[in-house]
Structure formats: C-alpha cells, structure tokens
Coordinates of C-alpha atoms in Angstrom, one line a residue:
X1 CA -14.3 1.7 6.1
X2 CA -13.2 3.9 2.6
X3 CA -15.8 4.8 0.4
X4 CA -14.3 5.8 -2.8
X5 CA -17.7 7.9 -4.6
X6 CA -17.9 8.4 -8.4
X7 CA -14.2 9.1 -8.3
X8 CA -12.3 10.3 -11.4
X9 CA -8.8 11.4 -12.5
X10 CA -7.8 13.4 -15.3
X11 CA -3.9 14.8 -15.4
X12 CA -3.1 18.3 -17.0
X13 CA -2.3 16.1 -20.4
X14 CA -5.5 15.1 -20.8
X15 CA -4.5 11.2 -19.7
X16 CA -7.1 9.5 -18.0
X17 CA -6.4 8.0 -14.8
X18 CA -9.5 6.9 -12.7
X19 CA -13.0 7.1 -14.6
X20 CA -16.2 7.5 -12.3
X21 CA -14.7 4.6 -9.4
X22 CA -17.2 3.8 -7.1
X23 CA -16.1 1.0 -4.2
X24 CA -16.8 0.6 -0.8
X25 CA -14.2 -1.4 1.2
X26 CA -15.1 -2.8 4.2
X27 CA -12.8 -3.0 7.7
X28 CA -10.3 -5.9 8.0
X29 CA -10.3 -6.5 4.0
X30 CA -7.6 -7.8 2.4
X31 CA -7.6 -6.5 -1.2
X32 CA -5.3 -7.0 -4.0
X33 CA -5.8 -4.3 -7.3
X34 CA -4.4 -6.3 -10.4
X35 CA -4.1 -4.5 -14.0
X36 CA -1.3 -3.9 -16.5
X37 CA 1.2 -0.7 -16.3
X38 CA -1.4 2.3 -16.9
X39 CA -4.1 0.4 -16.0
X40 CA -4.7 3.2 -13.1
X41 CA -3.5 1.1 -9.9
X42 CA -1.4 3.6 -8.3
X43 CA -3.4 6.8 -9.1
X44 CA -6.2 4.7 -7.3
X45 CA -4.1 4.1 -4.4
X46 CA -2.7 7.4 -3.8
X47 CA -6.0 9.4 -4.5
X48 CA -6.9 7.5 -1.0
X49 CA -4.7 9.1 1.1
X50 CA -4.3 12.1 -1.0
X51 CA -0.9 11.9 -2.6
X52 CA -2.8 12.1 -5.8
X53 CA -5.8 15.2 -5.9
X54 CA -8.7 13.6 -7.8
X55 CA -10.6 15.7 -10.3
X56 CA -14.2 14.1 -9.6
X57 CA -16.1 12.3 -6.7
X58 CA -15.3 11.8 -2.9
X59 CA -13.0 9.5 -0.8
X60 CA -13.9 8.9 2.5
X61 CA -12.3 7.0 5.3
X62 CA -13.8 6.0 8.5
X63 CA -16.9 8.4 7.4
X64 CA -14.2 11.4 7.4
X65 CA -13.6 13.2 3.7
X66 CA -10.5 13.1 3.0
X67 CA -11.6 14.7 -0.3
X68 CA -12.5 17.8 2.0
X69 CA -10.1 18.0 4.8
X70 CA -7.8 20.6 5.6
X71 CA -5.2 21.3 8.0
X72 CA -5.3 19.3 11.1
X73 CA -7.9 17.3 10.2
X74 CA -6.1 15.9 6.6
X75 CA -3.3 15.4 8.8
X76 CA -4.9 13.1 11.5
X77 CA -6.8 11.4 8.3
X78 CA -3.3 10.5 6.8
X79 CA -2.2 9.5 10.5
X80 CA -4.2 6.5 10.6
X81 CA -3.6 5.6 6.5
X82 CA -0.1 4.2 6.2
X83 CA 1.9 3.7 2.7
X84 CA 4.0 1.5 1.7
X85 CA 6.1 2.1 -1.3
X86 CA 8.0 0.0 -3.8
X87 CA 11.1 1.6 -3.8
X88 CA 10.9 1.5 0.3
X89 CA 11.3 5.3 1.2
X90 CA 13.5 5.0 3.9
X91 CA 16.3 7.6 4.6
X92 CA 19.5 5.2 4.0
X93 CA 21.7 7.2 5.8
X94 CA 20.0 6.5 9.1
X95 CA 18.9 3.5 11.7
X96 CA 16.3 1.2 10.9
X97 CA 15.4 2.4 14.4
X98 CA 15.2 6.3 13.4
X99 CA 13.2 5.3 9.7
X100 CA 10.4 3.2 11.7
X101 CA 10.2 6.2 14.0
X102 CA 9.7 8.4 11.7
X103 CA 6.0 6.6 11.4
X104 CA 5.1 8.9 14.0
X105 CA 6.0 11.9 13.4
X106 CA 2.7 12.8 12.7
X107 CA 1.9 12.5 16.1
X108 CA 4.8 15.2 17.4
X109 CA 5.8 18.6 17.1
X110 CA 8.3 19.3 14.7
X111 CA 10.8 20.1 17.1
X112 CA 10.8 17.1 18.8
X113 CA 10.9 15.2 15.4
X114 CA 13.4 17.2 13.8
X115 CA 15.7 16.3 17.2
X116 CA 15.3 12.9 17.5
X117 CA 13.1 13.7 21.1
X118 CA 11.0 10.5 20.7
X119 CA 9.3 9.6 24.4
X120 CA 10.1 6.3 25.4
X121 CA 6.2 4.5 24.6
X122 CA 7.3 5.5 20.7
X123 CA 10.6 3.9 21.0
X124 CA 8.8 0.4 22.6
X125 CA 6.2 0.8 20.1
X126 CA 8.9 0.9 16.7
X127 CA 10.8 -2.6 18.3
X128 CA 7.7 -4.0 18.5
X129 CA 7.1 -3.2 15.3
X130 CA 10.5 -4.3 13.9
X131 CA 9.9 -7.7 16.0
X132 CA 6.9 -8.4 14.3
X133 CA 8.5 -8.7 10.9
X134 CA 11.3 -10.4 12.2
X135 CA 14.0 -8.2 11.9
X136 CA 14.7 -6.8 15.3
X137 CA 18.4 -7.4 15.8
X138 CA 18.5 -5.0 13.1
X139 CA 17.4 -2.1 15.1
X140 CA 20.6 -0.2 14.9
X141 CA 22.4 -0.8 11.5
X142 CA 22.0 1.8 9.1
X143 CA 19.0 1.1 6.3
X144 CA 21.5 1.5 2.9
X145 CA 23.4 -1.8 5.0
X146 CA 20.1 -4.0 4.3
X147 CA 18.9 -6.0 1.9
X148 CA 15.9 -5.1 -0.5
X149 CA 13.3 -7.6 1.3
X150 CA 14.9 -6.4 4.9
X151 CA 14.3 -2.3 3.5
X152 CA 10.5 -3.3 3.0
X153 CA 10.2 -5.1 6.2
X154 CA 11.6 -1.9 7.5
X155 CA 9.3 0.2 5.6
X156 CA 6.2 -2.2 7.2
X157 CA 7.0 -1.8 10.5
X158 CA 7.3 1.9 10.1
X159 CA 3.5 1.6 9.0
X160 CA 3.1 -0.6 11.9
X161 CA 4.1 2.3 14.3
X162 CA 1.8 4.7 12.9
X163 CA -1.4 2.7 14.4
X164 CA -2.9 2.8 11.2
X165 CA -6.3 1.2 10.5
X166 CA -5.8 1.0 6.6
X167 CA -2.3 0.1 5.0
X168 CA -1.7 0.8 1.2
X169 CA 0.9 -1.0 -0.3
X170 CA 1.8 0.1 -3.5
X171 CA 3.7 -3.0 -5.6
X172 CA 5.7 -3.5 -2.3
X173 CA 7.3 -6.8 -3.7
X174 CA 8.1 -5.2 -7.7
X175 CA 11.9 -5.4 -6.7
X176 CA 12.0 -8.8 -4.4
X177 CA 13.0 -12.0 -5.5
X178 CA 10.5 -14.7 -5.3
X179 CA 11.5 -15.8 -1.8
X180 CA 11.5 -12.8 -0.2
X181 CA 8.4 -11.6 -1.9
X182 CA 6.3 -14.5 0.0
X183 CA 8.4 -13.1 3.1
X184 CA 6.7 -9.7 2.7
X185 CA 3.1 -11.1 1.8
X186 CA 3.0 -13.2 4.4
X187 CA 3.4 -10.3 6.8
X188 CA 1.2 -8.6 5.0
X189 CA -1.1 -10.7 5.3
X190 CA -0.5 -12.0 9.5
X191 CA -0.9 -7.9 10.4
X192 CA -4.3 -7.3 8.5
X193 CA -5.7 -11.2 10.1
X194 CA -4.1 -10.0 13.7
X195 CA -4.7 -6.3 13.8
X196 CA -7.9 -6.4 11.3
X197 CA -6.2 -3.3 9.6
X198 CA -7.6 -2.8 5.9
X199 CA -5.1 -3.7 3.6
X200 CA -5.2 -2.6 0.2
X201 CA -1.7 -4.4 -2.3
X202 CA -1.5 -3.4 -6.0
X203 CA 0.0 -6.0 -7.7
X204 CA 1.0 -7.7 -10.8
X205 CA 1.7 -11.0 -10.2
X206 CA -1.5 -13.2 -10.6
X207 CA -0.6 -16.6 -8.3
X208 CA 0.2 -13.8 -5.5
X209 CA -3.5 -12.0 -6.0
X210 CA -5.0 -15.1 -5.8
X211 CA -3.0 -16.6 -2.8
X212 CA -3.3 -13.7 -0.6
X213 CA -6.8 -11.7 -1.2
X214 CA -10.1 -11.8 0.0
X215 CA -11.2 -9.9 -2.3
X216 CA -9.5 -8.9 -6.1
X217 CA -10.4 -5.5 -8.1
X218 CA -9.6 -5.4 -11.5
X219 CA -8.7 -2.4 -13.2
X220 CA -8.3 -1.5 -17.3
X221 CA -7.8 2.0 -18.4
X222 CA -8.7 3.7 -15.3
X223 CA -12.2 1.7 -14.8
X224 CA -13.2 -1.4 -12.4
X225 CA -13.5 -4.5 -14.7
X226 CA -13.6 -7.2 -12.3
X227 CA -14.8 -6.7 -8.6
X228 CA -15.1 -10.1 -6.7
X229 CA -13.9 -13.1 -4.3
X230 CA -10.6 -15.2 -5.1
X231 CA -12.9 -18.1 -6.0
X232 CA -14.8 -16.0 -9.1
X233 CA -11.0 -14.7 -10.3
X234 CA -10.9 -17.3 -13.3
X235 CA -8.2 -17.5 -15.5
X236 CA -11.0 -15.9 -18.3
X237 CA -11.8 -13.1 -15.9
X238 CA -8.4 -12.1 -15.6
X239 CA -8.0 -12.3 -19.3
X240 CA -10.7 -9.7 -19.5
X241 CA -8.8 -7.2 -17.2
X242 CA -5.7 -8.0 -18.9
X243 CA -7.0 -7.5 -22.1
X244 CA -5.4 -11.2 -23.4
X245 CA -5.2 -14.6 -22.2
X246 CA -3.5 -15.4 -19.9
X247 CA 0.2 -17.4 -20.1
X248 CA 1.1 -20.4 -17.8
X249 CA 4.5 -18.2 -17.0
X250 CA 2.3 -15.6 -16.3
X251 CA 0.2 -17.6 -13.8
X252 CA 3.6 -18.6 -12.1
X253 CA 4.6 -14.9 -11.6
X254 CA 6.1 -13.3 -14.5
X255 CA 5.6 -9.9 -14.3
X256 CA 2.9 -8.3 -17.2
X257 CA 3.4 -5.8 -19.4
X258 CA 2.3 -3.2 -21.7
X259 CA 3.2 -0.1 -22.4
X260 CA 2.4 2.7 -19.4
X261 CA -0.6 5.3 -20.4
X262 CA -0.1 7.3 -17.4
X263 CA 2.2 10.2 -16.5
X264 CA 5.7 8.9 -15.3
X265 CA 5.1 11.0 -11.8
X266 CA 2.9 8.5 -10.6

C-alpha cells in the first residue's frame, strides 16, 4: 500500500529529519509512530503525502510516486491520502457542514468550490460522514462553537468524505482530555476495521500505542528503532526508542518529553 524507499530528510539548517527510512505498509494497517519531540514523527508523516519535500529516496502509494508526480496526477495522489491535524484545521468561521465539504474539493472545479455549488451525492456523503462520528445534529453550528474533541471529530469526517484509502493522523488527540481522546481513537480505529483504510497515528502516549495498533514504529533521531507487533512493544523496547526507562506515569499517558531537534515549521 505505501512504500516509503531509502527515504531521507535534511532541512536547509543542516537538522536531520528522516535518515535512509525504508518501510512498507500494507493495506488496512493500523499503525501508531511513537518517539520523543524531534524524534522525526511528523516529518515522516508529511513526507507521505508531500507536505514535506524529502531530500533522498521514494514514497509510493498504491504503486504511484508521489515522490515524482506532478500536476494532476499529485493532486489525485493527495485525493485518496487524507490528514488529520492536531490543531484540527478547520475554518471556524464556517458550518461543520461547509469544513467536512471542503474534503472534496479536490474533486471540483474551483468555481464550484469557491461558491459553495456542492451536488447533492457530496452533501449525503459529508452527513454520513458526520454520522459516523457521532456528531450529526451538529451539521449546521459554526466549528469555533465546538468543543476541541467535537473540532477533531469534525476534522475526521472531513477525511471521511474524501474516500481516502490511507488516513494520516498527525497527534490528533495532543490537545484532548483523556476522555475524549479514547472518543477519537476509537473512531479511528472502527473506520480503518470497517472501511480497511490504512491508518497511520503519531503519537506520544504509550497505553494508547499499545491499545490501538497493529503494528508500532519506533523512531529516534530520524531513524526506525523499533518496527513490530503490539505484543513485541515491551516496556524495554520502548525504553530503547525513548532513549530512558520508562515511568509508570508515563505508561498511564503522561505526555514525554525532550527538547525538539527539528525546525519549529514542522
């Protein structure tokens, strides 16, 4: 499903984001990317669907380059790869309705985007999307009137409507209380089982890794030091991509730190 080839990232500074990754994911995976601050998680993410230019390797999705596209054909790449953001992207000002729409405006000219000129099948498609995450009734309220864990239910079901077949969620729960962070993993989690859509969640929180993956990457200063199933994610082994044992708090979800290597735009 992605092929990520001998893949490096170095910014104009000289930092060292991504050092010669090579993964394959396969379709329907649900993978969580654990690592400290600077440990390269979002750099890895956003090199998939190109937010990010790498400096070395290919990506490829579906056997298409994204690496190499141009034009039309990046466009329909980044189509069918949907991101989800911490800090939820969604235009405050308007519906919940108009922001989940907006997950197809790849799809449209950019007149008909631009006037709100959605056909009917798209406007179906975003309520069933909003359904699915429970949050229908608020279809028409404006997004700054929502809560942080409704915003990123929001911001899911605008990935929903783009028919993706790979989600990247980058620390979608960083800002969500513990209750509504299950909230958000659990949908998460019931769209990859239901729709088989690849789903790739950096994270911090080690109980949440271990509860929702099928599969856990490490990563340590831009390189893959653990690549396995939940059941060989040891306390040790995450000690080695942390770099430190591991504290009990930390087990129940405190939030690790250390001190960010990588550029602040990421």
């Amino acid at each position: 499903m992605i092929e990520i080839k001998n893949v490096s990232k170095t910014y104009p500074n000289g930092t060292k984001g991504l050092k010669n990754i090579d993964l394959t994911i396969e379709r329907g995976e649900f993978v969580v990317v654990v690592g400290l601050s600077g440990a390269g998680k979002s750099t890895l993410l956003r090199s998939i669907n190109r937010l990010n230019e790498i400096t070395d390797g290919e990506i490829l999705i579906d056997g298409l380059s994204i690496t190499k596209a141009k034009g039309k054909e990046l466009r329909q790449i980044r189509q069918r790869t949907a991101m989800i953001f911490q800090s939820f992207n969604l235009v405050k000002r308007s519906s919940v309705l108009r922001n989940v729409l907006s997950g197809r405006v790849g799809y449209h000219g950019t007149l008909r985007t631009v006037l709100n000129l959605f056909p009917k099948q798209d406007v179906e498609l975003a309520l069933q999307a909003l359904n699915r995450v429970n949050i229908l009734e608020k279809a028409y309220s404006r997004a700054s009137d929502l809560s942080g864990g409704q915003q990123q239910r929001v911001a899911i079901a605008r990935a929903l409507a783009q028919e993706p077949s790979v989600i990247l969620a980058d620390e979608p729960t960083a800002s969500l209380d513990p209750l509504t962070t299950k909230q958000v993993m659990d949908d998460l989690k019931r769209i990859n089982k239901e729709d088989k859509i690849t789903t790739i969640v950096n994270l911090h929180f080690i109980d949440l890794a271990r509860e929702y993956a099928t599969r856990i990457i490490g990563l340590r200063a831009g390189e893959i030091v653990f690549d396995g199933p939940v059941s060989e994610a040891t306390d040790e082994k995450f000690a080695e991509i942390y770099g430190r044992p591991i504290q009990e708090d930390e087990l129940l979800g405190e939030e690790l730190h250390e001190p960010a290597s990588e550029p602040a735009s990421q």
